[in-house]
mmCIF file of C-alpha atoms in Angstrom:
data_model
loop_
_atom_site.group_PDB
_atom_site.id
_atom_site.type_symbol
_atom_site.label_atom_id
_atom_site.label_comp_id
_atom_site.label_asym_id
_atom_site.label_seq_id
_atom_site.Cartn_x
_atom_site.Cartn_y
_atom_site.Cartn_z
ATOM 1 C CA MET A 1 -32.539 12.145 121.372
ATOM 2 C CA THR A 2 -29.300 11.014 122.941
ATOM 3 C CA VAL A 3 -28.673 10.753 126.675
ATOM 4 C CA LYS A 4 -26.408 13.795 126.526
ATOM 5 C CA GLU A 5 -29.101 15.832 124.809
ATOM 6 C CA VAL A 6 -31.688 14.812 127.438
ATOM 7 C CA LEU A 7 -29.353 15.803 130.278
ATOM 8 C CA ARG A 8 -28.518 19.074 128.545
ATOM 9 C CA ALA A 9 -32.187 19.932 128.105
ATOM 10 C CA HIS A 10 -32.950 19.030 131.725
ATOM 11 C CA THR A 11 -30.098 21.217 132.975
ATOM 12 C CA ALA A 12 -31.196 24.148 130.828
ATOM 13 C CA ALA A 13 -34.791 23.857 132.090
ATOM 14 C CA HIS A 14 -33.568 23.736 135.699
ATOM 15 C CA GLU A 15 -31.438 26.860 135.214
ATOM 16 C CA ASP A 16 -34.342 28.730 133.622
ATOM 17 C CA ALA A 17 -36.600 27.826 136.554
ATOM 18 C CA SER A 18 -33.968 28.985 139.038
ATOM 19 C CA ALA A 19 -33.570 32.297 137.229
ATOM 20 C CA GLU A 20 -37.321 32.889 137.313
ATOM 21 C CA THR A 21 -37.485 32.347 141.065
ATOM 22 C CA LYS A 22 -34.791 34.914 141.771
ATOM 23 C CA GLY A 23 -35.966 38.322 142.849
ATOM 24 C CA GLU A 24 -34.970 41.701 141.525
ATOM 25 C CA GLY A 25 -31.211 42.126 141.377
ATOM 26 C CA GLY A 26 -30.620 38.386 141.072
ATOM 27 C CA HIS A 27 -31.170 37.570 144.752
ATOM 28 C CA ALA A 28 -32.670 34.275 145.858
ATOM 29 C CA PRO A 29 -36.258 34.287 147.176
ATOM 30 C CA SER A 30 -36.702 35.454 150.754
ATOM 31 C CA ASP A 31 -37.581 31.988 152.063
ATOM 32 C CA ALA A 32 -34.163 30.622 151.036
ATOM 33 C CA PRO A 33 -31.431 30.859 153.683
ATOM 34 C CA ALA A 34 -29.309 33.935 153.023
ATOM 35 C CA ALA A 35 -25.535 33.633 153.036
ATOM 36 C CA THR A 36 -23.729 35.231 155.950
ATOM 37 C CA VAL A 37 -20.150 36.294 156.581
ATOM 38 C CA ALA A 38 -18.080 36.723 159.727
ATOM 39 C CA ALA A 39 -17.655 40.142 161.313
ATOM 40 C CA GLY A 40 -14.068 40.515 160.131
ATOM 41 C CA ARG A 41 -15.024 39.787 156.549
ATOM 42 C CA ALA A 42 -18.012 42.147 156.780
ATOM 43 C CA SER A 43 -15.901 45.033 158.069
ATOM 44 C CA GLN A 44 -13.462 44.527 155.199
ATOM 45 C CA GLU A 45 -16.225 44.498 152.590
ATOM 46 C CA LEU A 46 -17.713 47.640 154.119
ATOM 47 C CA GLY A 47 -14.364 49.405 154.167
ATOM 48 C CA VAL A 48 -14.448 50.242 157.880
ATOM 49 C CA ARG A 49 -12.109 49.432 160.731
ATOM 50 C CA ARG A 50 -13.157 46.710 163.142
ATOM 51 C CA ALA A 51 -13.787 49.214 165.972
ATOM 52 C CA GLU A 52 -15.970 51.301 163.649
ATOM 53 C CA PHE A 53 -17.860 48.186 162.574
ATOM 54 C CA GLU A 54 -18.530 47.132 166.162
ATOM 55 C CA LEU A 55 -19.752 50.598 167.114
ATOM 56 C CA ALA A 56 -22.047 50.632 164.079
ATOM 57 C CA VAL A 57 -23.528 47.321 165.245
ATOM 58 C CA HIS A 58 -23.943 48.719 168.768
ATOM 59 C CA LEU A 59 -25.763 51.765 167.372
ATOM 60 C CA GLY A 60 -28.056 49.594 165.253
ATOM 61 C CA LEU A 61 -26.639 50.834 161.948
ATOM 62 C CA ILE A 62 -25.633 47.313 160.874
ATOM 63 C CA ALA A 63 -27.946 44.370 161.417
ATOM 64 C CA VAL A 64 -26.367 41.104 162.519
ATOM 65 C CA THR A 65 -27.754 37.634 163.105
ATOM 66 C CA GLY A 66 -26.877 34.922 165.578
ATOM 67 C CA ALA A 67 -24.704 32.109 164.303
ATOM 68 C CA PRO A 68 -26.290 28.625 164.244
ATOM 69 C CA GLY A 69 -25.535 26.828 167.496
ATOM 70 C CA GLY A 70 -24.230 29.984 169.141
ATOM 71 C CA GLY A 71 -20.930 31.689 168.498
ATOM 72 C CA ARG A 72 -20.103 35.115 167.185
ATOM 73 C CA PRO A 73 -22.881 36.945 165.317
ATOM 74 C CA ARG A 74 -22.622 37.141 161.539
ATOM 75 C CA VAL A 75 -23.766 39.567 158.868
ATOM 76 C CA HIS A 76 -26.043 38.740 155.957
ATOM 77 C CA GLU A 77 -24.636 39.436 152.527
ATOM 78 C CA ASP A 78 -27.818 41.308 151.624
ATOM 79 C CA GLU A 79 -27.177 43.625 154.591
ATOM 80 C CA ILE A 80 -23.696 44.352 153.243
ATOM 81 C CA ALA A 81 -25.194 44.999 149.813
ATOM 82 C CA ARG A 82 -27.783 47.361 151.333
ATOM 83 C CA LEU A 83 -25.100 49.393 153.086
ATOM 84 C CA ARG A 84 -22.884 49.529 150.027
ATOM 85 C CA GLU A 85 -25.766 50.947 147.988
ATOM 86 C CA GLN A 86 -26.376 53.852 150.378
ATOM 87 C CA PRO A 87 -25.361 57.336 149.192
ATOM 88 C CA GLY A 88 -21.876 58.389 150.195
ATOM 89 C CA PHE A 89 -20.707 54.868 151.051
ATOM 90 C CA PRO A 90 -18.406 54.217 152.859
ATOM 91 C CA ASP A 91 -17.569 57.742 154.064
ATOM 92 C CA ALA A 92 -21.111 58.395 155.272
ATOM 93 C CA LEU A 93 -21.061 55.262 157.441
ATOM 94 C CA VAL A 94 -17.619 56.079 158.832
ATOM 95 C CA GLU A 95 -18.761 59.606 159.711
ATOM 96 C CA ARG A 96 -21.800 58.306 161.593
ATOM 97 C CA VAL A 97 -19.562 56.272 163.923
ATOM 98 C CA ARG A 98 -16.719 58.788 164.254
ATOM 99 C CA THR A 99 -15.894 59.344 167.911
ATOM 100 C CA VAL A 100 -13.909 62.107 169.570
ATOM 101 C CA GLY A 101 -12.473 62.676 173.017
ATOM 102 C CA THR A 102 -12.611 65.818 175.105
ATOM 103 C CA ALA A 103 -9.941 67.769 173.212
ATOM 104 C CA GLN A 104 -11.286 66.859 169.767
ATOM 105 C CA GLY A 105 -14.865 67.425 170.896
ATOM 106 C CA ALA A 106 -13.994 70.862 172.224
ATOM 107 C CA ALA A 107 -12.275 71.721 168.936
ATOM 108 C CA LEU A 108 -15.324 70.510 167.005
ATOM 109 C CA LEU A 109 -17.596 72.784 169.057
ATOM 110 C CA ASP A 110 -15.011 75.607 169.056
ATOM 111 C CA ILE A 111 -14.967 75.845 172.845
ATOM 112 C CA ALA A 112 -12.347 75.292 175.543
ATOM 113 C CA PRO A 113 -11.797 71.701 176.744
ATOM 114 C CA ALA A 114 -12.759 72.771 180.269
ATOM 115 C CA ARG A 115 -16.130 74.012 179.044
ATOM 116 C CA PHE A 116 -16.667 70.799 177.085
ATOM 117 C CA THR A 117 -16.003 68.782 180.242
ATOM 118 C CA ARG A 118 -18.535 70.879 182.171
ATOM 119 C CA LEU A 119 -21.156 70.301 179.466
ATOM 120 C CA ALA A 120 -20.479 66.561 179.551
ATOM 121 C CA ARG A 121 -20.619 66.401 183.351
ATOM 122 C CA ALA A 122 -23.915 68.308 183.251
ATOM 123 C CA GLY A 123 -25.364 65.701 180.877
ATOM 124 C CA CYS A 124 -25.682 67.973 177.845
ATOM 125 C CA VAL A 125 -23.634 65.566 175.728
ATOM 126 C CA SER A 126 -23.502 61.827 176.322
ATOM 127 C CA PRO A 127 -20.558 59.478 175.781
ATOM 128 C CA VAL A 128 -21.108 56.477 173.548
ATOM 129 C CA THR A 129 -18.103 54.433 174.656
ATOM 130 C CA PHE A 130 -14.866 54.650 176.643
ATOM 131 C CA TYR A 131 -11.358 53.290 176.973
ATOM 132 C CA LEU A 132 -8.799 53.142 179.754
ATOM 133 C CA ASN A 133 -5.636 55.211 179.421
ATOM 134 C CA ARG A 134 -2.250 54.069 180.680
ATOM 135 C CA TYR A 135 -3.189 55.233 184.188
ATOM 136 C CA ARG A 136 -6.340 53.064 184.030
ATOM 137 C CA ALA A 137 -8.528 56.137 184.079
ATOM 138 C CA VAL A 138 -11.756 56.140 182.069
ATOM 139 C CA VAL A 139 -11.574 58.257 178.920
ATOM 140 C CA TRP A 140 -15.009 58.966 177.486
ATOM 141 C CA LEU A 141 -15.636 59.131 173.732
ATOM 142 C CA TYR A 142 -18.507 60.955 172.025
ATOM 143 C CA LEU A 143 -20.157 60.636 168.631
ATOM 144 C CA ALA A 144 -19.096 63.571 166.455
ATOM 145 C CA ASP A 145 -22.562 63.581 164.839
ATOM 146 C CA GLU A 146 -24.258 63.995 168.213
ATOM 147 C CA LEU A 147 -21.945 66.843 169.197
ATOM 148 C CA ALA A 148 -22.750 68.670 165.973
ATOM 149 C CA ALA A 149 -26.469 68.159 166.604
ATOM 150 C CA PHE A 150 -26.072 69.513 170.150
ATOM 151 C CA ALA A 151 -24.258 72.618 168.871
ATOM 152 C CA ALA A 152 -27.106 73.322 166.462
ATOM 153 C CA ARG A 153 -29.738 72.672 169.129
ATOM 154 C CA GLU A 154 -28.194 74.542 172.100
ATOM 155 C CA PRO A 155 -25.869 77.247 170.712
ATOM 156 C CA GLU A 156 -26.376 79.439 173.775
ATOM 157 C CA LEU A 157 -24.569 76.883 175.958
ATOM 158 C CA LEU A 158 -21.379 77.165 173.903
ATOM 159 C CA ALA A 159 -20.629 80.772 174.826
ATOM 160 C CA GLY A 160 -21.190 83.203 177.647
ATOM 161 C CA ARG A 161 -21.704 82.433 181.291
ATOM 162 C CA THR A 162 -22.713 79.000 182.495
ATOM 163 C CA PRO A 163 -26.434 78.950 183.405
ATOM 164 C CA PRO A 164 -26.994 79.245 187.182
ATOM 165 C CA GLY A 165 -28.711 75.865 187.451
ATOM 166 C CA MET A 166 -25.885 74.102 185.686
ATOM 167 C CA ARG A 167 -23.276 75.948 187.742
ATOM 168 C CA THR A 168 -24.968 74.933 190.987
ATOM 169 C CA MET A 169 -25.220 71.366 189.801
ATOM 170 C CA LEU A 170 -21.540 71.184 188.842
ATOM 171 C CA GLU A 171 -20.415 72.816 192.089
ATOM 172 C CA SER A 172 -22.212 70.044 193.969
ATOM 173 C CA GLY A 173 -20.010 67.487 192.193
ATOM 174 C CA ALA A 174 -22.605 66.103 189.772
ATOM 175 C CA ASP A 175 -21.335 64.056 186.828
ATOM 176 C CA TRP A 176 -23.855 62.607 184.388
ATOM 177 C CA ARG A 177 -21.372 60.994 181.979
ATOM 178 C CA ALA A 178 -21.527 57.459 183.338
ATOM 179 C CA ARG A 179 -25.257 57.706 183.991
ATOM 180 C CA ASN A 180 -26.009 58.801 180.429
ATOM 181 C CA TRP A 181 -23.749 56.097 179.045
ATOM 182 C CA ARG A 182 -25.614 53.501 181.121
ATOM 183 C CA SER A 183 -29.000 54.793 180.022
ATOM 184 C CA GLN A 184 -28.137 54.688 176.321
ATOM 185 C CA ARG A 185 -26.549 51.265 176.648
ATOM 186 C CA ILE A 186 -29.644 49.869 178.365
ATOM 187 C CA ASP A 187 -31.952 51.401 175.765
ATOM 188 C CA ARG A 188 -29.957 49.832 172.923
ATOM 189 C CA LEU A 189 -29.973 46.408 174.556
ATOM 190 C CA LEU A 190 -33.736 46.698 175.074
ATOM 191 C CA ASP A 191 -34.097 47.535 171.389
ATOM 192 C CA ARG A 192 -32.656 44.134 170.500
ATOM 193 C CA THR A 193 -35.159 41.907 172.253
ATOM 194 C CA THR A 194 -38.863 41.540 172.905
ATOM 195 C CA ASP A 195 -38.481 38.592 175.270
ATOM 196 C CA PRO A 196 -39.852 39.697 178.680
ATOM 197 C CA TRP A 197 -37.209 37.873 180.736
ATOM 198 C CA ALA A 198 -34.362 39.181 178.605
ATOM 199 C CA ARG A 199 -35.725 42.718 178.982
ATOM 200 C CA THR A 200 -35.946 42.180 182.726
ATOM 201 C CA ALA A 201 -32.332 41.026 182.735
ATOM 202 C CA VAL A 202 -31.252 44.210 180.968
ATOM 203 C CA GLN A 203 -32.884 46.328 183.644
ATOM 204 C CA ALA A 204 -31.380 44.131 186.369
ATOM 205 C CA SER A 205 -27.858 44.688 185.018
ATOM 206 C CA ALA A 206 -27.846 48.242 186.411
ATOM 207 C CA LEU A 207 -28.348 47.140 190.035
ATOM 208 C CA ASP A 208 -25.835 45.636 192.441
ATOM 209 C CA PRO A 209 -26.584 42.214 194.001
ATOM 210 C CA VAL A 210 -28.095 43.714 197.165
ATOM 211 C CA GLN A 211 -30.439 46.029 195.262
ATOM 212 C CA LEU A 212 -31.350 43.248 192.855
ATOM 213 C CA ALA A 213 -32.213 40.798 195.642
ATOM 214 C CA GLU A 214 -34.536 43.370 197.221
ATOM 215 C CA VAL A 215 -36.561 43.619 194.002
ATOM 216 C CA VAL A 216 -36.225 40.033 192.728
ATOM 217 C CA ASP A 217 -36.409 37.989 195.924
ATOM 218 C CA ASP A 218 -36.612 34.601 194.170
ATOM 219 C CA PRO A 219 -33.076 33.157 193.736
ATOM 220 C CA TYR A 220 -34.186 30.998 190.791
ATOM 221 C CA GLU A 221 -35.467 34.077 188.996
ATOM 222 C CA ARG A 222 -32.193 35.898 189.655
ATOM 223 C CA ALA A 223 -30.222 32.932 188.280
ATOM 224 C CA TYR A 224 -32.433 32.883 185.189
ATOM 225 C CA LEU A 225 -31.839 36.597 184.629
ATOM 226 C CA VAL A 226 -28.112 35.921 184.477
ATOM 227 C CA ARG A 227 -28.666 33.184 181.881
ATOM 228 C CA VAL A 228 -30.879 35.193 179.522
ATOM 229 C CA ARG A 229 -29.216 38.597 179.846
ATOM 230 C CA PRO A 230 -28.444 39.969 176.351
ATOM 231 C CA GLU A 231 -24.838 40.990 175.920
ATOM 232 C CA PRO A 232 -23.370 43.486 173.471
ATOM 233 C CA VAL A 233 -22.879 41.573 170.254
ATOM 234 C CA PHE A 234 -19.393 42.991 169.791
ATOM 235 C CA GLY A 235 -16.900 45.219 171.509
ATOM 236 C CA ARG A 236 -16.617 43.537 174.893
ATOM 237 C CA PRO A 237 -13.575 44.885 176.781
ATOM 238 C CA GLY A 238 -10.604 42.578 176.384
ATOM 239 C CA SER A 239 -8.330 43.339 179.332
ATOM 240 C CA MET A 240 -9.131 42.509 182.925
ATOM 241 C CA ALA A 241 -8.875 46.187 183.881
ATOM 242 C CA ALA A 242 -11.346 47.135 181.154
ATOM 243 C CA ARG A 243 -13.788 44.409 182.227
ATOM 244 C CA GLU A 244 -13.571 45.609 185.829
ATOM 245 C CA ALA A 245 -14.184 49.191 184.720
ATOM 246 C CA MET A 246 -17.163 48.069 182.634
ATOM 247 C CA ALA A 247 -18.644 46.142 185.570
ATOM 248 C CA GLU A 248 -18.319 49.184 187.813
ATOM 249 C CA LEU A 249 -19.689 51.662 185.277
ATOM 250 C CA MET A 250 -22.736 49.496 184.567
ATOM 251 C CA LEU A 251 -24.100 49.899 188.105
ATOM 252 C CA ALA A 252 -26.383 52.798 188.996
ATOM 253 C CA ASP A 253 -24.736 54.850 191.727
ATOM 254 C CA ASP A 254 -27.137 57.730 192.449
ATOM 255 C CA PRO A 255 -30.188 57.228 194.714
ATOM 256 C CA ASP A 256 -32.502 58.778 192.137
ATOM 257 C CA GLU A 257 -31.125 56.608 189.322
ATOM 258 C CA ILE A 258 -31.264 53.494 191.505
ATOM 259 C CA LEU A 259 -34.932 54.166 192.245
ATOM 260 C CA TRP A 260 -35.606 54.683 188.550
ATOM 261 C CA ARG A 261 -34.000 51.354 187.669
ATOM 262 C CA ARG A 262 -35.830 49.527 190.461
ATOM 263 C CA VAL A 263 -39.154 50.863 189.157
ATOM 264 C CA ASN A 264 -38.393 49.769 185.605
ATOM 265 C CA LEU A 265 -37.116 46.383 186.791
ATOM 266 C CA THR A 266 -40.306 45.798 188.773
ATOM 267 C CA LEU A 267 -42.515 46.601 185.791
ATOM 268 C CA GLU A 268 -40.516 44.350 183.461
ATOM 269 C CA LEU A 269 -40.508 41.578 186.071
ATOM 270 C CA ASP A 270 -44.291 41.702 186.318
ATOM 271 C CA SER A 271 -44.517 41.330 182.537
ATOM 272 C CA ALA A 272 -42.038 38.423 182.510
ATOM 273 C CA ARG A 273 -43.890 36.539 185.241
ATOM 274 C CA GLU A 274 -47.136 36.939 183.315
ATOM 275 C CA ASP A 275 -45.462 35.545 180.191
ATOM 276 C CA ARG A 276 -43.941 32.425 181.814
ATOM 277 C CA PRO A 277 -42.338 31.353 185.098
ATOM 278 C CA ALA A 278 -38.595 31.139 185.492
ATOM 279 C CA PRO A 279 -37.349 27.523 185.308
ATOM 280 C CA ARG A 280 -36.793 25.560 188.512
ATOM 281 C CA PRO A 281 -34.521 22.606 189.256
ATOM 282 C CA GLY A 282 -36.068 19.514 187.680
ATOM 283 C CA ASP A 283 -38.060 21.427 185.082
ATOM 284 C CA ASP A 284 -38.175 19.735 181.691
ATOM 285 C CA GLY A 285 -37.302 22.884 179.762
ATOM 286 C CA GLY A 286 -40.815 24.266 179.828
ATOM 287 C CA ALA A 287 -39.545 27.832 180.097
ATOM 288 C CA ARG A 288 -38.976 29.105 176.610
ATOM 289 C CA ALA A 289 -35.525 30.135 175.626
ATOM 290 C CA THR A 290 -35.004 33.573 174.175
ATOM 291 C CA PRO A 291 -35.317 33.129 170.398
ATOM 292 C CA PRO A 292 -32.350 34.241 168.323
ATOM 293 C CA ALA A 293 -33.062 37.431 166.460
ATOM 294 C CA ARG A 294 -31.465 39.544 163.846
ATOM 295 C CA THR A 295 -30.390 42.748 165.541
ATOM 296 C CA GLY A 296 -30.005 46.248 164.277
ATOM 297 C CA ALA A 297 -33.619 47.328 163.842
ATOM 298 C CA ARG A 298 -35.986 48.004 166.721
ATOM 299 C CA PRO A 299 -38.236 44.975 167.261
ATOM 300 C CA ARG A 300 -41.915 45.347 167.952
ATOM 301 C CA ALA A 301 -42.470 45.838 171.662
ATOM 302 C CA VAL A 302 -44.472 43.140 173.394
ATOM 303 C CA ARG A 303 -45.853 45.571 175.955
ATOM 304 C CA PRO A 304 -45.820 49.282 176.682
ATOM 305 C CA ALA A 305 -42.244 50.212 177.476
ATOM 306 C CA PRO A 306 -41.409 51.330 180.998
ATOM 307 C CA ALA A 307 -40.536 54.950 181.506
ATOM 308 C CA ALA A 308 -37.272 55.954 179.893
ATOM 309 C CA GLU A 309 -34.784 57.908 181.912
ATOM 310 C CA PRO A 310 -34.423 61.540 180.839
ATOM 311 C CA ALA A 311 -31.475 61.946 178.483
ATOM 312 C CA ALA A 312 -30.281 65.102 180.208
ATOM 313 C CA PRO A 313 -30.848 66.806 183.565
ATOM 314 C CA PRO A 314 -32.893 70.015 183.745
ATOM 315 C CA ALA A 315 -29.716 72.056 184.219
ATOM 316 C CA CYS A 316 -28.906 71.329 180.582
ATOM 317 C CA THR A 317 -32.329 71.214 178.934
ATOM 318 C CA GLY A 318 -34.097 73.844 180.986
ATOM 319 C CA ALA A 319 -37.064 71.498 181.367
ATOM 320 C CA SER A 320 -38.507 70.285 184.611
ATOM 321 C CA ARG A 321 -37.420 66.762 185.402
ATOM 322 C CA PRO A 322 -40.150 64.127 185.091
ATOM 323 C CA ALA A 323 -40.918 62.167 188.205
ATOM 324 C CA ALA A 324 -39.730 58.590 187.876
ATOM 325 C CA VAL A 325 -42.443 57.205 190.079
ATOM 326 C CA GLY A 326 -45.345 59.421 189.100
ATOM 327 C CA ARG A 327 -45.417 58.299 185.462
ATOM 328 C CA THR A 328 -44.817 54.590 185.909
ATOM 329 C CA THR A 329 -45.989 53.255 189.213
ATOM 330 C CA LYS A 330 -49.197 51.750 190.420
ATOM 331 C CA LYS A 331 -50.546 51.519 193.944
ATOM 332 C CA GLY A 332 -48.138 49.823 196.313
ATOM 333 C CA LEU A 333 -45.161 49.814 193.945
ATOM 334 C CA LEU A 334 -42.866 51.760 196.257
ATOM 335 C CA ALA A 335 -43.696 49.381 199.069
ATOM 336 C CA ARG A 336 -42.754 46.440 196.843
ATOM 337 C CA LEU A 337 -39.490 48.198 195.998
ATOM 338 C CA GLY A 338 -38.647 48.442 199.666
ATOM 339 C CA TRP A 339 -37.743 52.095 199.150
ATOM 340 C CA ARG A 340 -40.084 53.816 201.591
ATOM 341 C CA GLY A 341 -38.232 55.477 204.424
ATOM 342 C CA ARG A 342 -34.825 55.309 202.751
ATOM 343 C CA GLY A 343 -34.527 59.044 202.353
ATOM 344 C CA ALA A 344 -33.300 58.684 198.805
ATOM 345 C CA GLY A 345 -34.229 62.162 197.680
#
């Protein structure tokens, strides 16, 4: 046998072995590193606009993974293949991330824009994102899918007189749009991590520095929360005005909501301290860093989740509002929060 024949036989045997190790559909085995593409390339292959892609990532419809050494998250090719194989692709994916403003939302529900605004202010429908118009005013956007689900669930709120409880609430100046946006944003960030300190940082992001210092009195812990805080993987506001608006909208501004966030922050902080201490100056890196994770699917919780904020006020749902403290606190928690005697009711 000549040298060429030996090499040819060796190559053929190697190719046969490689083919046998591939899984169904010709994919490499799961322990081999999967190829990834940048977000721009992924949005092109999925046939969606970049804004639609980023919203799909935010909603957990598209899983992404952290780039080696940091940098912008990337998308696995097998994730792109999974999405492309779904029924109705790509129109079904585009429809799931379609957003509408007040006028379009009102037309979708076949109601007047003024009534749509009242429903949104009352917390019956929740915005998923926003933009600033030319006057730098916040314009809320809503998922068309969620509006359709609301219409099917609460048809009586689309016609006739406004319920007395909702009318009283609106006359008092209540507006749940920003609060609901904050709550959903926090829930989605919590879905992306099981690290106790990162979860604590998510809860801390809803409190201003004064409120935060009252709950987390250790300055090293507060500094660590800034370092490990998960950020939205895409879609960060670009302009200075948009960043300022985002920073303002992220902060709880109602006494009841502030109390709710302080309770949840305290519970998460207890869990984080039990897991490991925050690093101090001179530490040798003993505090574990938050491990990179592929996002998009809900990770397994490392502890029972703190109480979630109600998605809508009782004026919209007709249900009695759960007590934030009664379901989540233990003895002495309000004293630790420094809330007693504030008259926050």
